[in-house]
Amino acid sequence: MFSTREASPAAEPADATLPAAMPTPTPSTAAAPPEIVAVPSPTPAPVPHETGAQVVIPAEAWTHHLERHGVSEGLLRGVAAGVLSSALAPLDDFLGRSLPLVRVDIRTAYRPRTVHAGSVDQFWTVLLVDSILNDGGIGLKRWLLRETDLILRVEREHVPRLTEVWEWLFTHHLAATADAPADRLMATLVTEAIQQSGDDHKRLYPIIDFLIGIARDDPAALRIIRDALTRHDDVLRERGSSPAMLKRVQVLLGRLGAAVGPAPFKPALVAFAPDATCPYPFQAMQVPLTVGDVDAILRRPGGVDAAMPHVLTQDHTDGTAFGGLWRELTDILGSLPRADSGDEWRWDIPTVVEWVKLAGCVDQPYPWGYDRPTALHANLKFDRGSRLSPVRTYIAGRSPAGIYDCCGGVHEIVRELPHDRFATDQQFEGAFRLAGGSYLSPPNGVTGQWFRHLSPRERGTRPSCVGLRLIAYRDVDEARRWQALRAYRLSRQAPPLPRTPPQRRATPANF
């Protein structure tokens, strides 16, 4: 580790043969050596600190040793200081023989204060963190992030020691409750970690996941990470980053949403103006309902899958094919607050015509146009290992209005008829359709203009793949809404084939 400080390093203790934590017999102009404020008794007591001995070690006297190449790298990985540097060996040996019978305190150079070291590892942790923070610039902080990235990806055996260092740094300097919190240091470290990872999701995910774990009990720090990651997500979308990168970011944001705590249901909405297809205004969610959205709507604790599409339960335990599905839909719709647009707006399942419009598929088969789906467009079954992806992963698959995930991910349930009461499974099956395909749908045959019937068959062990996207419409447009649905349904019906008289087959007798 190299320092960016310009000050000259402190001199070593005058007598290298004495323990580094002991005072030299003659005065020296070098930085003050450890100060013994009480002399231990000849026979060590079995209980720590009952000897009454106390040693205060100034961190600044030893920082220059940590700046030598390989020393700080080794300390971050749990290598003994005496092995890393012969100059540190006497102090390391003294600590090993004295702790915990002698109280050892460190006088830090960064925001000077006295810190108690209860073990040898803790002593070197404090010294290492103090040298990084006292640098005054960004250089050593970037060094720490680079080494953290390397250990997390390549040297997993050193993660326990790395965690100890970061937890001490967080508890004493980064957390909102820290004794001496460093101004904006948490935000700086998170921002640097994100920038250092670039567009490589294999580097971004491990280090941000690690920082989330370190800050797990501090909502303020988690919000800092969430805000920085949200800004980075916006930048990635402007660049047109890969689905793999966006998927990882959405998973992390989902974890952060659950960790920070429940938030009110305030989805991103896209407004649609009246036109010939849908002659009334409405608003549609930019993405399907997520696990986090449903947790917020139903006021239940959040989980780690908050960014994943919510999958509706297809429960057959009551003897019906769709009773469980309708109960869940009713529970969600009945728990929704009024839309932010005003009291005259209400939430609902989109109709077929509303869905076609929001998906951008009135005049084209796919939200993005006429090109066949690829793995850059949609979460479809391109291979046997297909898995459900978080929302907002596929930029290339957006509709012209900026709506995500209309093709693939989860089938979206839509209204085919204006009914809310169902005496039989057949009535429910006739009132709804499935739009858009799912991650279990092969790409051939999936379009935004074709709607599947719900299947009343028991799924067995197969996972459900039906989700929901909400729309908001005005109360005054209730009748117009169903008229538009009826008109669209009629327009989809193919005209009957013209009847023509049968042609007589020519035979020799006809000539």
XYZ file of C-alpha atoms in Angstrom:
511
model
C 0.000 0.000 0.000
C 1.364 3.416 -0.954
C 0.415 6.637 0.766
C -0.399 9.945 -0.912
C 0.657 11.929 2.112
C 3.571 14.302 1.731
C 4.722 14.312 5.345
C 7.928 12.379 6.118
C 7.471 9.071 7.979
C 8.172 8.895 11.687
C 11.512 7.455 12.784
C 11.720 3.940 14.211
C 12.353 3.407 17.948
C 16.002 3.969 18.849
C 16.709 0.468 20.214
C 15.426 -2.190 17.848
C 16.334 -4.939 20.320
C 13.697 -3.769 22.819
C 9.998 -4.588 22.370
C 8.494 -2.001 20.058
C 5.843 -1.142 22.591
C 8.415 -0.283 25.281
C 9.979 3.192 25.716
C 13.620 3.612 24.706
C 16.039 4.376 27.547
C 17.255 7.616 25.994
C 15.213 10.556 24.692
C 14.640 10.736 20.968
C 13.322 13.383 18.597
C 11.369 10.733 16.679
C 7.630 10.256 17.054
C 6.692 9.304 20.590
C 7.097 5.582 21.328
C 4.505 3.645 23.326
C 4.013 5.084 26.790
C 3.727 2.767 29.807
C 1.436 4.485 32.271
C 1.504 1.661 34.825
C 4.020 -1.120 35.509
C 2.694 -4.723 35.532
C 3.221 -6.873 38.604
C 5.784 -9.747 38.361
C 3.063 -12.424 38.453
C 0.365 -12.033 35.754
C -3.162 -12.161 37.094
C -5.618 -14.560 35.473
C -8.205 -11.801 34.883
C -7.513 -9.214 32.161
C -6.584 -5.696 33.231
C -6.282 -6.602 36.956
C -2.524 -6.029 36.675
C -3.277 -2.329 36.375
C -0.817 -1.987 33.475
C -1.701 0.228 30.543
C 0.225 0.975 27.347
C -0.665 3.795 24.964
C 0.735 3.391 21.449
C 0.625 6.358 19.057
C -0.531 5.161 15.624
C 1.470 7.831 13.822
C 4.738 6.303 15.057
C 4.033 3.103 13.093
C 2.048 4.220 10.048
C 5.076 4.511 7.761
C 5.762 0.772 8.171
C 2.285 0.000 6.812
C 3.024 2.072 3.710
C 5.725 -0.352 2.589
C 4.703 -2.589 -0.274
C 2.975 -5.777 0.829
C 2.532 -4.868 4.499
C -0.990 -3.471 4.394
C -1.983 -6.075 1.796
C -0.887 -8.779 4.213
C -2.598 -7.217 7.238
C -5.847 -7.037 5.245
C -5.535 -10.789 4.657
C -4.728 -11.715 8.252
C -0.979 -12.294 7.879
C 0.968 -11.690 11.117
C 2.647 -8.285 11.198
C 5.929 -9.849 12.364
C 6.006 -11.993 9.218
C 5.349 -9.013 6.965
C 7.974 -6.666 8.391
C 10.961 -7.168 10.665
C 10.431 -3.630 11.931
C 6.939 -4.599 13.158
C 8.009 -7.951 14.638
C 9.024 -6.631 18.120
C 5.717 -4.758 18.518
C 3.723 -7.754 17.267
C 5.576 -10.036 19.700
C 4.986 -7.616 22.588
C 1.258 -7.510 21.820
C 1.049 -11.290 21.615
C 2.695 -11.685 25.031
C 0.882 -8.803 26.741
C -2.720 -8.997 25.570
C -5.119 -9.281 27.260
C -3.284 -9.014 30.604
C -2.068 -5.510 29.793
C -4.464 -2.867 28.584
C -3.265 -1.627 25.187
C -4.684 1.615 23.827
C -3.997 3.283 20.485
C -3.817 7.044 20.024
C -5.147 7.460 16.486
C -3.755 9.947 13.980
C -7.102 10.391 12.189
C -9.371 12.525 14.362
C -7.133 11.825 17.391
C -8.726 9.763 20.128
C -7.819 6.791 22.296
C -9.048 3.381 21.126
C -8.740 0.194 23.173
C -7.336 -2.890 21.409
C -8.598 -6.125 22.936
C -6.595 -8.480 20.723
C -3.622 -8.511 18.372
C -5.876 -8.680 15.303
C -7.937 -5.754 16.550
C -4.783 -3.711 17.161
C -3.614 -4.108 13.573
C -7.150 -3.509 12.291
C -7.296 -0.171 14.076
C -3.840 0.783 12.837
C -4.634 -0.201 9.238
C -7.942 1.701 9.162
C -6.367 4.731 10.791
C -3.605 4.844 8.181
C -6.186 4.683 5.355
C -8.389 7.431 6.746
C -5.516 9.678 7.765
C -4.261 9.725 4.176
C -6.426 12.787 3.522
C -7.064 11.909 -0.125
C -8.838 9.269 -2.158
C -5.790 7.141 -3.004
C -5.770 4.705 -0.082
C -9.562 4.422 -0.094
C -9.391 3.308 -3.717
C -6.642 0.893 -2.730
C -8.936 -0.626 -0.078
C -11.745 -1.024 -2.618
C -9.420 -2.638 -5.170
C -8.107 -5.106 -2.611
C -11.654 -5.803 -1.406
C -12.751 -6.514 -4.980
C -9.796 -8.861 -5.494
C -10.401 -10.799 -2.279
C -14.139 -11.161 -2.912
C -13.652 -12.491 -6.425
C -10.405 -14.470 -6.255
C -9.180 -14.926 -2.675
C -12.309 -16.061 -0.851
C -10.279 -17.641 1.962
C -9.440 -14.122 3.194
C -13.047 -12.867 3.331
C -13.435 -13.426 7.133
C -10.448 -11.173 7.879
C -11.596 -8.617 5.282
C -15.002 -8.563 6.962
C -13.429 -7.828 10.346
C -11.596 -4.798 8.938
C -14.658 -3.423 7.162
C -16.930 -3.969 10.164
C -14.563 -2.039 12.396
C -14.317 0.734 9.792
C -18.093 0.861 9.461
C -18.904 0.708 13.169
C -16.456 3.454 14.152
C -16.426 5.749 11.113
C -19.182 5.050 8.551
C -22.328 4.243 10.490
C -24.720 6.988 11.478
C -24.187 5.939 15.102
C -20.372 5.887 14.870
C -18.348 7.588 17.612
C -16.584 9.780 15.038
C -18.508 9.490 11.738
C -16.560 10.606 8.680
C -18.425 13.189 6.613
C -19.767 11.651 3.365
C -17.159 8.874 3.524
C -19.761 6.142 3.104
C -21.166 7.827 -0.007
C -17.633 8.262 -1.400
C -16.715 4.606 -0.880
C -19.960 3.349 -2.442
C -19.618 5.660 -5.444
C -15.982 4.654 -5.959
C -16.864 0.959 -5.683
C -19.548 1.339 -8.363
C -17.308 3.332 -10.704
C -14.459 0.889 -10.188
C -16.700 -1.979 -11.317
C -17.699 -0.254 -14.560
C -20.042 -2.375 -16.689
C -18.780 -5.677 -15.272
C -21.600 -7.246 -13.262
C -19.208 -9.936 -11.983
C -17.315 -7.192 -10.146
C -20.237 -4.945 -9.187
C -22.445 -7.533 -7.537
C -19.916 -9.034 -5.061
C -18.659 -5.731 -3.654
C -22.087 -4.058 -3.356
C -23.526 -7.234 -1.862
C -20.622 -7.204 0.610
C -21.251 -3.558 1.566
C -24.961 -4.284 2.055
C -24.003 -7.043 4.460
C -21.636 -4.736 6.352
C -24.295 -2.006 6.663
C -27.175 -4.419 7.272
C -28.342 -2.834 10.551
C -27.973 0.815 9.519
C -30.918 2.104 7.419
C -29.154 5.420 6.730
C -26.130 3.679 5.192
C -28.357 1.315 3.220
C -30.213 4.300 1.768
C -26.862 5.770 0.677
C -26.050 2.529 -1.151
C -29.538 2.379 -2.681
C -29.414 5.979 -3.924
C -25.959 5.536 -5.466
C -27.006 2.294 -7.145
C -30.205 3.888 -8.469
C -28.182 6.672 -10.083
C -25.872 4.080 -11.605
C -28.877 2.151 -12.920
C -30.044 5.275 -14.761
C -26.593 5.708 -16.315
C -26.495 2.069 -17.392
C -29.857 2.421 -19.133
C -28.673 5.479 -20.993
C -25.659 3.485 -22.181
C -27.828 0.544 -23.207
C -26.047 -1.905 -20.905
C -26.501 -5.658 -21.142
C -29.411 -7.532 -19.506
C -26.894 -9.397 -17.319
C -25.674 -6.134 -15.767
C -29.153 -4.655 -15.323
C -30.405 -7.901 -13.817
C -27.739 -7.788 -11.098
C -28.460 -4.140 -10.340
C -32.184 -4.841 -9.992
C -31.513 -7.760 -7.653
C -29.332 -5.523 -5.464
C -31.930 -2.743 -5.468
C -34.553 -5.287 -4.473
C -32.430 -6.431 -1.559
C -31.864 -2.840 -0.495
C -35.568 -2.079 -0.655
C -36.287 -4.972 1.657
C -33.415 -4.053 4.005
C -34.267 -0.358 4.277
C -37.824 -1.202 5.238
C -41.330 -1.145 3.789
C -42.111 1.759 1.490
C -45.498 2.963 0.268
C -46.720 1.630 -3.055
C -45.765 4.346 -5.555
C -45.070 2.726 -8.920
C -43.668 4.510 -11.952
C -46.597 5.232 -14.275
C -46.784 6.058 -17.973
C -49.703 8.188 -19.189
C -51.575 7.378 -22.397
C -53.746 9.913 -24.224
C -57.047 9.019 -25.910
C -56.907 7.716 -29.477
C -58.991 5.657 -31.870
C -58.031 2.376 -30.171
C -58.630 3.532 -26.613
C -60.778 6.721 -26.585
C -60.074 7.690 -22.975
C -56.907 8.484 -20.970
C -55.343 5.935 -18.670
C -52.045 5.289 -16.886
C -50.085 2.043 -16.822
C -47.347 0.705 -14.583
C -43.954 0.799 -16.257
C -43.270 -2.756 -15.035
C -45.413 -5.646 -13.768
C -46.130 -5.830 -10.062
C -43.050 -6.984 -8.183
C -42.711 -8.982 -4.996
C -41.772 -5.729 -3.241
C -44.868 -3.977 -4.634
C -47.186 -6.669 -3.310
C -45.426 -6.643 0.068
C -46.064 -2.884 0.240
C -49.692 -3.209 -0.888
C -50.483 -5.958 1.620
C -48.350 -4.301 4.341
C -46.228 -7.326 5.061
C -42.465 -7.608 5.731
C -40.296 -7.378 2.645
C -38.069 -10.125 1.297
C -34.842 -10.332 -0.676
C -36.672 -10.939 -3.991
C -38.302 -7.516 -4.047
C -37.278 -6.787 -7.664
C -38.662 -10.029 -9.076
C -42.084 -10.081 -10.774
C -44.833 -11.185 -8.426
C -46.205 -14.576 -9.464
C -49.875 -15.170 -8.740
C -50.769 -18.353 -6.874
C -52.861 -20.854 -8.796
C -54.286 -22.707 -5.805
C -56.653 -25.609 -6.483
C -57.170 -26.702 -2.864
C -60.764 -25.440 -2.714
C -61.825 -27.721 -5.541
C -61.975 -24.952 -8.170
C -59.497 -24.169 -10.917
C -59.414 -20.385 -10.425
C -60.791 -19.711 -6.922
C -57.347 -19.176 -5.391
C -56.234 -16.950 -8.268
C -59.317 -14.730 -7.999
C -58.999 -14.449 -4.200
C -55.418 -13.227 -4.563
C -56.385 -10.719 -7.263
C -59.259 -9.471 -5.110
C -56.975 -9.163 -2.087
C -54.449 -7.073 -4.037
C -57.045 -4.848 -5.705
C -58.920 -4.347 -2.439
C -55.767 -3.299 -0.559
C -54.592 -0.697 -3.078
C -54.597 2.972 -2.101
C -56.058 5.542 -4.428
C -53.837 6.449 -7.357
C -51.664 9.527 -6.822
C -53.360 11.254 -9.766
C -56.422 12.017 -7.638
C -59.563 10.549 -6.141
C -61.227 10.241 -9.543
C -58.686 7.590 -10.618
C -58.932 3.922 -9.660
C -56.668 0.883 -10.090
C -57.664 -2.194 -12.067
C -56.499 -5.110 -14.186
C -55.981 -3.829 -17.737
C -58.397 -4.776 -20.475
C -57.135 -6.455 -23.624
C -57.323 -3.162 -25.543
C -55.491 -1.243 -22.790
C -52.757 -3.859 -22.681
C -52.252 -3.845 -26.450
C -51.911 -0.068 -26.371
C -49.485 0.094 -23.428
C -47.401 -2.682 -24.979
C -47.134 -0.747 -28.244
C -48.583 -3.678 -30.187
C -51.576 -2.079 -31.879
C -49.811 -2.034 -35.253
C -46.792 -4.294 -34.659
C -46.312 -7.785 -33.234
C -43.717 -6.898 -30.594
C -43.221 -3.914 -28.285
C -39.929 -3.087 -30.055
C -41.188 -3.569 -33.620
C -41.141 -6.444 -36.115
C -37.825 -8.168 -35.366
C -38.056 -11.631 -33.845
C -37.322 -11.848 -30.095
C -33.746 -12.402 -28.959
C -32.146 -12.816 -25.540
C -31.551 -9.044 -25.560
C -35.278 -8.334 -25.957
C -37.133 -10.606 -23.589
C -37.051 -13.148 -20.759
C -38.293 -16.092 -22.869
C -37.301 -19.744 -22.974
C -34.349 -19.609 -25.354
C -32.802 -22.671 -23.678
C -33.667 -25.304 -21.093
C -32.084 -23.281 -18.291
C -34.458 -20.319 -18.586
C -35.086 -18.495 -15.295
C -37.277 -15.614 -14.241
C -35.416 -12.292 -14.327
C -35.993 -9.098 -12.327
C -38.122 -6.376 -13.896
C -36.551 -3.616 -16.010
C -33.786 -5.951 -17.205
C -34.336 -5.840 -20.982
C -33.865 -2.334 -22.388
C -34.122 -3.494 -26.003
C -37.567 -4.933 -25.260
C -39.210 -1.694 -24.159
C -42.303 -0.364 -25.919
C -42.217 3.067 -27.638
C -43.786 4.544 -24.496
C -41.031 3.099 -22.265
C -43.006 0.159 -20.849
C -40.873 -2.820 -19.784
C -41.427 -6.585 -19.809
C -44.519 -6.875 -22.013
C -42.934 -9.868 -23.744
C -41.577 -12.590 -21.481
C -40.990 -12.695 -17.746
C -44.525 -13.492 -16.570
C -47.778 -13.813 -18.463
C -49.915 -10.776 -17.608
C -53.546 -11.376 -16.816
C -55.925 -9.051 -18.713
C -59.698 -8.568 -18.901
C -61.616 -9.972 -21.835
C -65.075 -9.292 -20.349
C -66.311 -6.739 -17.754
C -67.196 -9.232 -15.019
C -66.214 -9.370 -11.352
C -68.451 -12.204 -10.137
C -67.958 -15.788 -11.221
C -70.223 -18.686 -10.355
C -68.133 -21.229 -12.256
C -64.596 -21.759 -13.477
C -65.871 -21.435 -17.025
C -67.113 -17.904 -16.352
C -63.739 -16.862 -14.913
C -61.885 -18.494 -17.794
C -64.026 -16.587 -20.286
C -63.500 -13.223 -18.553
C -59.686 -13.199 -18.597
C -56.798 -13.871 -20.938
C -53.014 -14.140 -20.628
C -50.830 -11.663 -22.521
C -47.182 -11.445 -23.475
C -45.646 -14.863 -22.860
C -43.424 -15.888 -19.945
C -39.933 -17.134 -19.189
C -41.307 -20.641 -19.832
C -42.602 -19.697 -23.307
C -40.507 -20.599 -26.378
C -39.947 -17.484 -28.508
C -41.718 -18.965 -31.525
C -45.367 -17.952 -31.514
C -45.182 -15.336 -28.747
C -46.425 -11.901 -29.825
C -48.100 -8.904 -28.252
C -51.225 -9.408 -30.341
C -52.088 -12.957 -29.357
C -53.729 -13.867 -26.041
C -53.844 -17.258 -24.399
C -56.761 -18.793 -22.510
C -56.237 -19.672 -18.873
C -55.840 -23.373 -18.294
C -58.011 -25.009 -15.626
C -55.663 -27.992 -15.366
C -53.695 -28.661 -12.196
C -50.060 -27.521 -12.713
C -48.590 -30.136 -10.406
C -44.943 -29.345 -9.679
C -44.648 -26.834 -12.531
C -44.137 -23.240 -11.278
C -46.793 -20.645 -11.919
C -45.827 -17.960 -14.401
C -48.810 -15.581 -14.265
C -48.285 -11.999 -13.103
C -50.131 -8.694 -13.122
C -49.612 -5.142 -14.327
C -51.992 -2.496 -13.004
C -53.537 0.428 -14.836
C -55.362 3.477 -13.467
C -58.413 4.955 -15.170
C -60.934 7.663 -14.324
C -64.304 6.825 -12.792
C -66.099 8.872 -15.484
C -64.625 6.607 -18.176
C -66.123 3.388 -16.778
C -68.746 2.934 -19.510
C -66.426 4.116 -22.275
C -63.846 1.572 -21.115
C -66.128 -1.405 -21.685
C -67.398 0.012 -24.985
C -63.806 0.210 -26.238
C -63.180 -3.368 -25.106
C -66.273 -4.605 -26.954
C -65.305 -2.721 -30.113
C -61.785 -4.181 -30.011
C -63.086 -7.716 -29.457
C -65.379 -7.365 -32.466
C -62.522 -6.043 -34.586
C -60.468 -9.159 -33.776
C -63.139 -11.517 -35.053
C -62.271 -12.750 -38.510
C -64.992 -12.189 -41.126
C -66.718 -15.378 -42.255
C -65.381 -16.944 -45.403
C -67.589 -16.313 -48.467
C -69.713 -19.272 -49.442
C -69.190 -20.461 -53.017
C -71.086 -23.160 -54.855
C -69.209 -26.429 -55.150
C -67.364 -26.951 -58.419
C -68.487 -29.874 -60.488
C -65.681 -32.243 -61.339
C -65.083 -32.579 -65.031
C -65.841 -36.063 -66.447
C -65.984 -37.350 -69.994
C -69.780 -37.329 -69.740
C -69.737 -33.520 -69.312
C -68.124 -32.937 -72.644
